Amino acid sequence: MTSTPNAGPATPSAPNPVRRTIAITVGVLAVLVMAFFAFASLYADWQWYRQLGFDGVLMTQWIARVVMFAVGFVAMAAPVFAAIQLAYRLRPVYARLSSQLDHYQEVVEPLRRLAMWGIPVFFGFFAGFAASAQWETVWLWFNGVETGMTDPEFGMDTGFYLFQMPFYSAVLGFASAVLLISLLVTAVVAYLYGSVRVGQRELRISKAARIQLAILAGLYLAVQAASLWLDRYKTLTTQGERFTGASYVDVNAVIPGLGIVAIAAAIVAVLFFVTAVIGRWRFPLIGTGLLIVSSLVVGVAYPWAVTQFQVAPNLETYEAPYVERNLEATKFAYGIEGLEKTDYEAVTTAEQGQLRADAETTASLRIMDPAVIGPTVRQLEQYRSYYRFTDPLDVDRYEIDGEMQDAVVSVRELNLDQLGTAQGWYNNTLVYTHGYGMVAAKGNERTEDGNPVFLERGMPTSGELTIGEEYEPRIYFGESSPLYSIVGAPEESDPIELDYPRGEDGAAQTRTTFTGDGGPSVGDPFNRLIYALKFQSTDMLFSDGINEESQILYDRDPSVRVKKVAPYLELDSDPYPSVVDGRVVWIIDGYTLSNNYPYSSIVSLREAISDTNTSPRVALDDVNYMRNSVKATVDAYDGSVTLYAWDEEDPMLQAWQKVYPTSLKSIDEMSGDLMSHVRYPTDLFKVQRAMLGTYHVDDAQSFIRRDNAWRTPQDPVAGTNLQPPYYLTMQMPGQDEPSYSMFTSFIPASVGDGERNVLMGYLAVDSNAGNEDGVKADGYGTLRMLEISAEVSVPGPGQVQNTFNSNETISQQLNLLNRGQSEVLPGNLLTLPVGGGLLYVQPVFVQASSGTQLPTLRKILVAFGEEVAFEDTLQEALDSLFGGDSGATTGDQDTAPTPDATPSPGATEDPADPEAPVDPDAPTVPVDELDRLLQEAQTAMMERNDAMAAGDWAAYGEADEKLTNIIERLLELEGE
């Protein structure tokens, strides 16, 4: 029997060359695909910026980010790599290691080379991305300007705090991180390879490791010393217990203490350098311990003692000079230093003819509330369900027949969600591409049935705003535009874009073709592929609707476009459309912000500008410097963006202009028509009123005591948020004539349930920029404050609203308006300083509680002092309030309201479609009888009130029974 010898170990097979080639090919293809996707994204962005003419903005950002990434990567990776290499190369060759360290080295050694390169690269990438995110700080430092103003403590130009201090702080923080990581990796490598040995209660460090560790520790402490020295300046921008800036304790304890600790840290750093030479650790270690103790004593204990035993018992004496600094800096930083204050002895009694001197103001008083009449405008002007209007509507003003007219405005934009089953790539992208037309209504007038009086309306559009000039009504760029549209075609081709749903010679539609330059070209296959990848659309690649002239329009929201081309601006939350030189343009206010202005108090921007109409998101929340530095326009047809330097003296804007040198135009290039539509910005005014609640005082003692602190009242209609400011044309005391203005009011600041809703102040700002080319009107931006005498109690908005709601006569009439399926909508409560006092005006609208809702103006509530009136028109209400003849003229003085104008609950006719069928079974109310019964009900209520006031309870019972019978008859009519 034979046996074969045992087979030897199997020989590993050679790698399959085909499999290896496939793996490499797949890997290369994957890398190429990812690279192409990244390239496509960058190329699409560049095309968008280039088409707008702002490619320099994008290139500046790209270059800056790449440079800062490289700097951050090298600044972190190189020191860490050097620290690892030195610690390894200078290790003791014949060191006797413990068994545990031998085991560690066995584990680490196979990965040593990878770790020596990988660790620096790892930290370098993180540092590079962190540095690239800080590129704006570096560029502002490099392009910073001097302001010509110095801080009151160190005498430094305030530009140091705006531009240099953030940079120095970032550099020191970065250097600290680099040195700390280098120190840690050095210690780890030194321990692993025996340079640092711990055993038998003894720490042994080789000479090479000692030198490296001591130098790194000394450098780290030197950086900390510089950081502590810089912290002295930061006290001027730090929020304290009562105000922002260095207080008495800061100036006399904290700042000297930081200086002492910084010098001590520098001395300890020198001791570490000495240790690197002489080899003795005792001195730097003792110095480090003393440094910690001194920082606690000088930096914590001493300031606490000064606060408790010196400042707290004598607050006004010690803090007054520093509060004065804060008052001056805060007023300058928020642009409220030029506030014109007037003591206002408000009268509260209404007399005949009292408003005669204010007739121009009352004539312009807006009774159409843009927050209420949106559904009415939609029903009357929407025409098709795939259109929409903004909610709330915007306000503007126009010159009509030589007179300025306040207007409520909006543009008709697309609402593709309403297309239903007609939605699809072709319709959404190629057919429904734009909205159409501006709609504008007079703010101070109404029709007989309570609807707006339009200045501009219709499809095709017509009205007072477009007479005698070329007008482009199409809205390709708006707040509700589709994600993207593809437009444009050769001249001879048939148009496919829906222009508006009406045509000539009985046609159902009019079509058009975009002829502007509004977006990047997608006419060639390469660009089409790029944007098909961007929007993940295969339809874009294969559609026959795209031709060599096609353009793609995207990023169409006006605020998005301005933010992309001017990334340094915080934008106002309320862009608004205007007809300017025959074009519909969006006007947007841009702000430069900072949180580093010395001694200026910090405010939460988000909280300051949030109210009933606005709940914004902001990039920089806590700020202490704000300027309306730029006015921007976006053409609604072609999307072109124009930036005008509105405040050329702003140092922040000057620095940004050096960063982006070609992005701004001078104010001199603004046309007179555009100047007539720009206004004082809403968000800036909200921030200013937030600051003026405390900073309207001029002396430190009052500020410290807070004995005259104010706040903005809650919206009396909404009841939860702050009352928004309102634009009105009015004449403030001290003004020669009425001017387009914005106003707000103040009530006493309170805590908890101790609110007292009486007027303490009334703030208005002149918002009229004039109508001359490139020239601001003299009064533009002037802030005027009426400080209402505490001797007279003037009701605040909350009190007035409560009076309206609780007044028996008014509430009964409101109940009549609120009958059946109707509901009452109170409009904005406006406040005007007229007749020597404060006049409140509130329009009252009525709409169906369900179904088609069409808010129509029915009544006007007015109040002056304790007197109130409730009539059909503003003219009647004012005359009733002021003894039968107010002396005022109003926009609705010639309007005779229709008594049966309130929509019947069963009505089904849609005003947007006059041919809609009416339900023949819908209940109707006899107009004549309804009018008679309403008049009798009003008379009965007045008789009942008179009887109650006279104590004649028999007459009261008769009048009450009469009123009850009338109401029962009204209810019967409603059911018929």
Tab-separated table of N, CA and C in Angstrom, residues 561-683:
chain	number	residue	atom	x	y	z
A	561	ARG	N	-32.194	87.049	-4.697
A	561	ARG	CA	-31.266	87.587	-5.688
A	561	ARG	C	-30.350	88.639	-5.075
A	562	VAL	N	-30.916	89.534	-4.288
A	562	VAL	CA	-30.087	90.578	-3.680
A	562	VAL	C	-29.122	89.968	-2.674
A	563	LYS	N	-29.591	88.995	-1.905
A	563	LYS	CA	-28.722	88.371	-0.905
A	563	LYS	C	-27.549	87.668	-1.557
A	564	LYS	N	-27.755	87.078	-2.729
A	564	LYS	CA	-26.671	86.378	-3.395
A	564	LYS	C	-25.634	87.334	-3.967
A	565	VAL	N	-26.075	88.467	-4.504
A	565	VAL	CA	-25.109	89.398	-5.099
A	565	VAL	C	-24.526	90.363	-4.073
A	566	ALA	N	-25.163	90.475	-2.908
A	566	ALA	CA	-24.648	91.333	-1.829
A	566	ALA	C	-24.717	90.543	-0.523
A	567	PRO	N	-23.868	89.522	-0.360
A	567	PRO	CA	-23.978	88.637	0.811
A	567	PRO	C	-23.645	89.321	2.125
A	568	TYR	N	-23.080	90.504	2.082
A	568	TYR	CA	-22.723	91.223	3.307
A	568	TYR	C	-23.890	91.996	3.891
A	569	LEU	N	-25.028	92.005	3.212
A	569	LEU	CA	-26.178	92.789	3.664
A	569	LEU	C	-27.180	91.906	4.398
A	570	GLU	N	-27.774	92.448	5.443
A	570	GLU	CA	-28.999	91.882	6.031
A	570	GLU	C	-30.148	92.627	5.382
A	571	LEU	N	-31.122	91.904	4.846
A	571	LEU	CA	-32.178	92.535	4.063
A	571	LEU	C	-33.425	92.762	4.892
A	572	ASP	N	-34.136	93.825	4.546
A	572	ASP	CA	-35.393	94.126	5.207
A	572	ASP	C	-36.401	93.019	4.926
A	573	SER	N	-37.245	92.745	5.892
A	573	SER	CA	-38.204	91.645	5.770
A	573	SER	C	-39.421	92.009	4.933
A	574	ASP	N	-39.481	93.237	4.408
A	574	ASP	CA	-40.669	93.666	3.668
A	574	ASP	C	-40.290	94.281	2.322
A	575	PRO	N	-39.885	93.454	1.330
A	575	PRO	CA	-39.721	93.993	-0.029
A	575	PRO	C	-41.078	94.425	-0.559
A	576	TYR	N	-41.105	95.443	-1.408
A	576	TYR	CA	-42.376	95.894	-1.944
A	576	TYR	C	-42.213	96.291	-3.400
A	577	PRO	N	-43.272	96.071	-4.218
A	577	PRO	CA	-43.186	96.395	-5.645
A	577	PRO	C	-43.651	97.819	-5.926
A	578	SER	N	-43.038	98.431	-6.923
A	578	SER	CA	-43.433	99.772	-7.363
A	578	SER	C	-43.312	99.844	-8.879
A	579	VAL	N	-44.117	100.716	-9.455
A	579	VAL	CA	-43.968	101.026	-10.875
A	579	VAL	C	-43.019	102.210	-10.978
A	580	VAL	N	-41.832	101.975	-11.521
A	580	VAL	CA	-40.789	102.991	-11.609
A	580	VAL	C	-40.339	103.110	-13.061
A	581	ASP	N	-40.520	104.280	-13.630
A	581	ASP	CA	-40.099	104.536	-15.012
A	581	ASP	C	-40.654	103.478	-15.976
A	582	GLY	N	-41.915	103.111	-15.759
A	582	GLY	CA	-42.570	102.181	-16.666
A	582	GLY	C	-42.283	100.719	-16.413
A	583	ARG	N	-41.522	100.403	-15.360
A	583	ARG	CA	-41.199	99.017	-15.044
A	583	ARG	C	-41.671	98.697	-13.633
A	584	VAL	N	-42.108	97.456	-13.428
A	584	VAL	CA	-42.381	97.000	-12.070
A	584	VAL	C	-41.054	96.546	-11.467
A	585	VAL	N	-40.666	97.174	-10.374
A	585	VAL	CA	-39.427	96.796	-9.700
A	585	VAL	C	-39.724	96.517	-8.236
A	586	TRP	N	-38.959	95.599	-7.683
A	586	TRP	CA	-39.002	95.336	-6.257
A	586	TRP	C	-37.953	96.206	-5.580
A	587	ILE	N	-38.344	96.884	-4.517
A	587	ILE	CA	-37.427	97.743	-3.776
A	587	ILE	C	-37.147	97.076	-2.429
A	588	ILE	N	-35.867	96.909	-2.118
A	588	ILE	CA	-35.458	96.193	-0.915
A	588	ILE	C	-34.390	97.020	-0.194
A	589	ASP	N	-34.561	97.172	1.096
A	589	ASP	CA	-33.574	97.874	1.911
A	589	ASP	C	-32.539	96.884	2.434
A	590	GLY	N	-31.264	97.291	2.361
A	590	GLY	CA	-30.175	96.461	2.854
A	590	GLY	C	-29.455	97.145	4.006
A	591	TYR	N	-29.064	96.345	4.999
A	591	TYR	CA	-28.422	96.889	6.202
A	591	TYR	C	-27.016	96.312	6.364
A	592	THR	N	-26.106	97.149	6.836
A	592	THR	CA	-24.821	96.664	7.337
A	592	THR	C	-24.922	96.617	8.857
A	593	LEU	N	-24.452	95.508	9.423
A	593	LEU	CA	-24.595	95.264	10.854
A	593	LEU	C	-23.242	94.955	11.471
A	594	SER	N	-23.160	95.155	12.775
A	594	SER	CA	-21.997	94.733	13.541
A	594	SER	C	-22.434	94.534	14.982
A	595	ASN	N	-21.700	93.720	15.697
A	595	ASN	CA	-21.916	93.581	17.142
A	595	ASN	C	-20.671	93.982	17.925
A	596	ASN	N	-19.841	94.832	17.293
A	596	ASN	CA	-18.562	95.207	17.891
A	596	ASN	C	-18.382	96.710	18.028
A	597	TYR	N	-19.476	97.461	18.040
A	597	TYR	CA	-19.311	98.903	18.209
A	597	TYR	C	-19.149	99.200	19.703
A	598	PRO	N	-18.094	99.919	20.100
A	598	PRO	CA	-17.818	100.105	21.538
A	598	PRO	C	-18.897	100.913	22.239
A	599	TYR	N	-19.314	100.401	23.370
A	599	TYR	CA	-20.266	101.026	24.285
A	599	TYR	C	-21.696	101.073	23.765
A	600	SER	N	-21.974	100.524	22.603
A	600	SER	CA	-23.344	100.519	22.099
A	600	SER	C	-24.064	99.268	22.590
A	601	SER	N	-25.295	99.453	23.069
A	601	SER	CA	-26.041	98.333	23.645
A	601	SER	C	-26.481	97.339	22.584
A	602	ILE	N	-26.458	96.086	22.964
A	602	ILE	CA	-26.801	94.990	22.059
A	602	ILE	C	-28.307	94.754	22.087
A	603	VAL	N	-28.872	94.487	20.923
A	603	VAL	CA	-30.286	94.168	20.809
A	603	VAL	C	-30.441	92.914	19.965
A	604	SER	N	-31.441	92.109	20.278
A	604	SER	CA	-31.762	90.952	19.446
A	604	SER	C	-32.526	91.447	18.223
A	605	LEU	N	-31.905	91.356	17.063
A	605	LEU	CA	-32.532	91.842	15.837
A	605	LEU	C	-33.819	91.092	15.547
A	606	ARG	N	-33.803	89.802	15.752
A	606	ARG	CA	-34.998	88.996	15.459
A	606	ARG	C	-36.174	89.422	16.334
A	607	GLU	N	-35.925	89.613	17.624
A	607	GLU	CA	-37.001	90.014	18.521
A	607	GLU	C	-37.469	91.438	18.230
A	608	ALA	N	-36.539	92.311	17.880
A	608	ALA	CA	-36.896	93.707	17.660
A	608	ALA	C	-37.805	93.880	16.451
A	609	ILE	N	-37.616	93.074	15.407
A	609	ILE	CA	-38.394	93.279	14.188
A	609	ILE	C	-39.573	92.325	14.075
A	610	SER	N	-39.772	91.468	15.070
A	610	SER	CA	-40.921	90.557	15.045
A	610	SER	C	-42.160	91.277	15.569
A	611	ASP	N	-43.243	91.197	14.814
A	611	ASP	CA	-44.515	91.766	15.257
A	611	ASP	C	-45.642	91.001	14.581
A	612	THR	N	-46.817	91.589	14.545
A	612	THR	CA	-47.968	90.898	13.970
A	612	THR	C	-47.741	90.518	12.514
A	613	ASN	N	-47.020	91.359	11.760
A	613	ASN	CA	-46.842	91.126	10.332
A	613	ASN	C	-45.565	90.374	9.990
A	614	THR	N	-44.612	90.250	10.924
A	614	THR	CA	-43.288	89.743	10.587
A	614	THR	C	-42.789	88.779	11.648
A	615	SER	N	-42.287	87.622	11.207
A	615	SER	CA	-41.568	86.678	12.077
A	615	SER	C	-40.326	86.238	11.307
A	616	PRO	N	-39.291	87.058	11.292
A	616	PRO	CA	-38.175	86.845	10.368
A	616	PRO	C	-37.113	85.900	10.896
A	617	ARG	N	-36.251	85.471	9.974
A	617	ARG	CA	-35.009	84.786	10.311
A	617	ARG	C	-33.862	85.713	9.918
A	618	VAL	N	-32.882	85.806	10.786
A	618	VAL	CA	-31.772	86.723	10.531
A	618	VAL	C	-30.467	85.952	10.647
A	619	ALA	N	-29.441	86.418	9.890
A	619	ALA	CA	-28.134	85.773	9.928
A	619	ALA	C	-27.367	86.158	11.182
A	620	LEU	N	-27.416	87.420	11.558
A	620	LEU	CA	-26.744	87.920	12.756
A	620	LEU	C	-27.815	88.474	13.677
A	621	ASP	N	-28.000	87.833	14.829
A	621	ASP	CA	-29.104	88.208	15.702
A	621	ASP	C	-28.732	89.356	16.641
A	622	ASP	N	-27.738	89.134	17.492
A	622	ASP	CA	-27.353	90.161	18.464
A	622	ASP	C	-26.459	91.202	17.788
A	623	VAL	N	-26.968	92.416	17.656
A	623	VAL	CA	-26.233	93.486	16.974
A	623	VAL	C	-26.194	94.720	17.870
A	624	ASN	N	-25.226	95.595	17.618
A	624	ASN	CA	-25.206	96.888	18.309
A	624	ASN	C	-24.790	98.026	17.379
A	625	TYR	N	-24.908	97.762	16.071
A	625	TYR	CA	-24.652	98.809	15.069
A	625	TYR	C	-25.475	98.460	13.842
A	626	MET	N	-26.185	99.442	13.290
A	626	MET	CA	-27.076	99.163	12.157
A	626	MET	C	-27.205	100.405	11.290
A	627	ARG	N	-27.023	100.213	9.996
A	627	ARG	CA	-27.184	101.296	9.036
A	627	ARG	C	-27.943	100.800	7.810
A	628	ASN	N	-28.875	101.626	7.330
A	628	ASN	CA	-29.530	101.357	6.048
A	628	ASN	C	-28.597	101.865	4.958
A	629	SER	N	-27.634	101.052	4.596
A	629	SER	CA	-26.548	101.509	3.742
A	629	SER	C	-26.820	101.339	2.256
A	630	VAL	N	-27.770	100.453	1.900
A	630	VAL	CA	-27.985	100.140	0.488
A	630	VAL	C	-29.479	100.101	0.183
A	631	LYS	N	-29.852	100.676	-0.940
A	631	LYS	CA	-31.177	100.487	-1.523
A	631	LYS	C	-30.996	99.611	-2.761
A	632	ALA	N	-31.728	98.524	-2.826
A	632	ALA	CA	-31.605	97.591	-3.946
A	632	ALA	C	-32.910	97.527	-4.718
A	633	THR	N	-32.798	97.339	-6.018
A	633	THR	CA	-33.978	97.126	-6.854
A	633	THR	C	-33.791	95.852	-7.668
A	634	VAL	N	-34.892	95.154	-7.883
A	634	VAL	CA	-34.909	93.959	-8.735
A	634	VAL	C	-36.010	94.151	-9.761
A	635	ASP	N	-35.649	94.149	-11.029
A	635	ASP	CA	-36.625	94.305	-12.104
A	635	ASP	C	-37.500	93.062	-12.165
A	636	ALA	N	-38.817	93.251	-12.105
A	636	ALA	CA	-39.732	92.118	-12.070
A	636	ALA	C	-39.812	91.401	-13.408
A	637	TYR	N	-39.350	92.039	-14.488
A	637	TYR	CA	-39.409	91.391	-15.804
A	637	TYR	C	-38.148	90.590	-16.094
A	638	ASP	N	-36.979	91.213	-15.978
A	638	ASP	CA	-35.752	90.510	-16.348
A	638	ASP	C	-34.876	90.137	-15.160
A	639	GLY	N	-35.285	90.481	-13.934
A	639	GLY	CA	-34.544	90.062	-12.753
A	639	GLY	C	-33.257	90.800	-12.501
A	640	SER	N	-32.955	91.842	-13.268
A	640	SER	CA	-31.708	92.574	-13.076
A	640	SER	C	-31.690	93.220	-11.691
A	641	VAL	N	-30.538	93.174	-11.037
A	641	VAL	CA	-30.369	93.693	-9.683
A	641	VAL	C	-29.482	94.923	-9.737
A	642	THR	N	-29.918	95.983	-9.079
A	642	THR	CA	-29.130	97.204	-8.981
A	642	THR	C	-28.993	97.579	-7.520
A	643	LEU	N	-27.777	97.842	-7.102
A	643	LEU	CA	-27.488	98.209	-5.718
A	643	LEU	C	-27.009	99.651	-5.679
A	644	TYR	N	-27.658	100.456	-4.849
A	644	TYR	CA	-27.284	101.864	-4.705
A	644	TYR	C	-26.727	102.104	-3.306
A	645	ALA	N	-25.589	102.778	-3.245
A	645	ALA	CA	-24.972	103.115	-1.955
A	645	ALA	C	-25.764	104.264	-1.330
A	646	TRP	N	-26.672	103.944	-0.439
A	646	TRP	CA	-27.574	104.935	0.147
A	646	TRP	C	-26.893	105.738	1.246
A	647	ASP	N	-26.029	105.100	2.022
A	647	ASP	CA	-25.306	105.782	3.098
A	647	ASP	C	-23.812	105.622	2.826
A	648	GLU	N	-23.270	106.511	2.037
A	648	GLU	CA	-21.875	106.390	1.627
A	648	GLU	C	-20.902	106.719	2.751
A	649	GLU	N	-21.383	107.278	3.862
A	649	GLU	CA	-20.521	107.592	5.000
A	649	GLU	C	-20.374	106.409	5.951
A	650	ASP	N	-21.108	105.359	5.736
A	650	ASP	CA	-21.062	104.200	6.625
A	650	ASP	C	-19.714	103.489	6.475
A	651	PRO	N	-18.912	103.388	7.539
A	651	PRO	CA	-17.603	102.735	7.415
A	651	PRO	C	-17.703	101.259	7.049
A	652	MET	N	-18.758	100.569	7.518
A	652	MET	CA	-18.929	99.168	7.143
A	652	MET	C	-19.137	99.039	5.637
A	653	LEU	N	-19.938	99.921	5.060
A	653	LEU	CA	-20.168	99.880	3.622
A	653	LEU	C	-18.897	100.233	2.866
A	654	GLN	N	-18.132	101.205	3.364
A	654	GLN	CA	-16.884	101.576	2.705
A	654	GLN	C	-15.923	100.392	2.651
A	655	ALA	N	-15.865	99.636	3.751
A	655	ALA	CA	-14.988	98.465	3.764
A	655	ALA	C	-15.482	97.410	2.785
A	656	TRP	N	-16.797	97.171	2.765
A	656	TRP	CA	-17.334	96.161	1.853
A	656	TRP	C	-17.187	96.579	0.397
A	657	GLN	N	-17.239	97.877	0.122
A	657	GLN	CA	-17.031	98.335	-1.242
A	657	GLN	C	-15.608	98.045	-1.713
A	658	LYS	N	-14.666	98.023	-0.790
A	658	LYS	CA	-13.293	97.664	-1.139
A	658	LYS	C	-13.162	96.164	-1.362
A	659	VAL	N	-13.983	95.384	-0.663
A	659	VAL	CA	-13.980	93.934	-0.874
A	659	VAL	C	-14.628	93.595	-2.215
A	660	TYR	N	-15.780	94.217	-2.497
A	660	TYR	CA	-16.490	94.032	-3.768
A	660	TYR	C	-16.511	95.371	-4.508
A	661	PRO	N	-15.444	95.726	-5.190
A	661	PRO	CA	-15.311	97.098	-5.683
A	661	PRO	C	-16.248	97.486	-6.815
A	662	THR	N	-16.900	96.552	-7.478
A	662	THR	CA	-17.721	96.918	-8.638
A	662	THR	C	-19.197	96.639	-8.440
A	663	SER	N	-19.644	96.362	-7.221
A	663	SER	CA	-21.020	95.902	-7.040
A	663	SER	C	-22.012	97.014	-6.752
A	664	LEU	N	-21.576	98.215	-6.403
A	664	LEU	CA	-22.489	99.281	-5.994
A	664	LEU	C	-22.453	100.460	-6.946
A	665	LYS	N	-23.621	101.069	-7.106
A	665	LYS	CA	-23.723	102.329	-7.828
A	665	LYS	C	-23.913	103.469	-6.836
A	666	SER	N	-23.565	104.666	-7.263
A	666	SER	CA	-23.741	105.830	-6.405
A	666	SER	C	-25.207	106.226	-6.359
A	667	ILE	N	-25.571	106.885	-5.277
A	667	ILE	CA	-26.932	107.397	-5.154
A	667	ILE	C	-27.241	108.401	-6.259
A	668	ASP	N	-26.217	109.017	-6.826
A	668	ASP	CA	-26.416	109.990	-7.902
A	668	ASP	C	-27.082	109.376	-9.118
A	669	GLU	N	-27.006	108.056	-9.264
A	669	GLU	CA	-27.582	107.391	-10.429
A	669	GLU	C	-29.031	106.984	-10.220
A	670	MET	N	-29.610	107.275	-9.058
A	670	MET	CA	-31.009	106.950	-8.819
A	670	MET	C	-31.901	107.982	-9.509
A	671	SER	N	-32.893	107.508	-10.243
A	671	SER	CA	-33.811	108.420	-10.923
A	671	SER	C	-34.762	109.068	-9.926
A	672	GLY	N	-35.321	110.190	-10.327
A	672	GLY	CA	-36.289	110.867	-9.471
A	672	GLY	C	-37.520	110.025	-9.217
A	673	ASP	N	-37.929	109.240	-10.221
A	673	ASP	CA	-39.101	108.381	-10.032
A	673	ASP	C	-38.818	107.309	-8.990
A	674	LEU	N	-37.622	106.732	-9.030
A	674	LEU	CA	-37.257	105.754	-8.011
A	674	LEU	C	-37.161	106.403	-6.637
A	675	MET	N	-36.582	107.590	-6.563
A	675	MET	CA	-36.476	108.286	-5.282
A	675	MET	C	-37.853	108.509	-4.666
A	676	SER	N	-38.858	108.728	-5.494
A	676	SER	CA	-40.195	109.005	-4.969
A	676	SER	C	-40.847	107.774	-4.360
A	677	HIS	N	-40.276	106.599	-4.592
A	677	HIS	CA	-40.873	105.366	-4.069
A	677	HIS	C	-40.049	104.717	-2.962
A	678	VAL	N	-38.771	105.074	-2.836
A	678	VAL	CA	-38.035	104.516	-1.700
A	678	VAL	C	-38.576	105.157	-0.429
A	679	ARG	N	-38.414	104.469	0.667
A	679	ARG	CA	-39.004	104.936	1.918
A	679	ARG	C	-38.073	104.581	3.074
A	680	TYR	N	-38.369	105.125	4.217
A	680	TYR	CA	-37.587	104.767	5.394
A	680	TYR	C	-37.877	103.307	5.725
A	681	PRO	N	-36.846	102.499	5.942
A	681	PRO	CA	-37.069	101.044	6.046
A	681	PRO	C	-37.759	100.626	7.337
A	682	THR	N	-38.607	99.637	7.214
A	682	THR	CA	-39.423	99.172	8.335
A	682	THR	C	-38.590	98.562	9.451
A	683	ASP	N	-37.685	97.651	9.099
A	683	ASP	CA	-36.944	96.939	10.141
A	683	ASP	C	-36.016	97.876	10.914
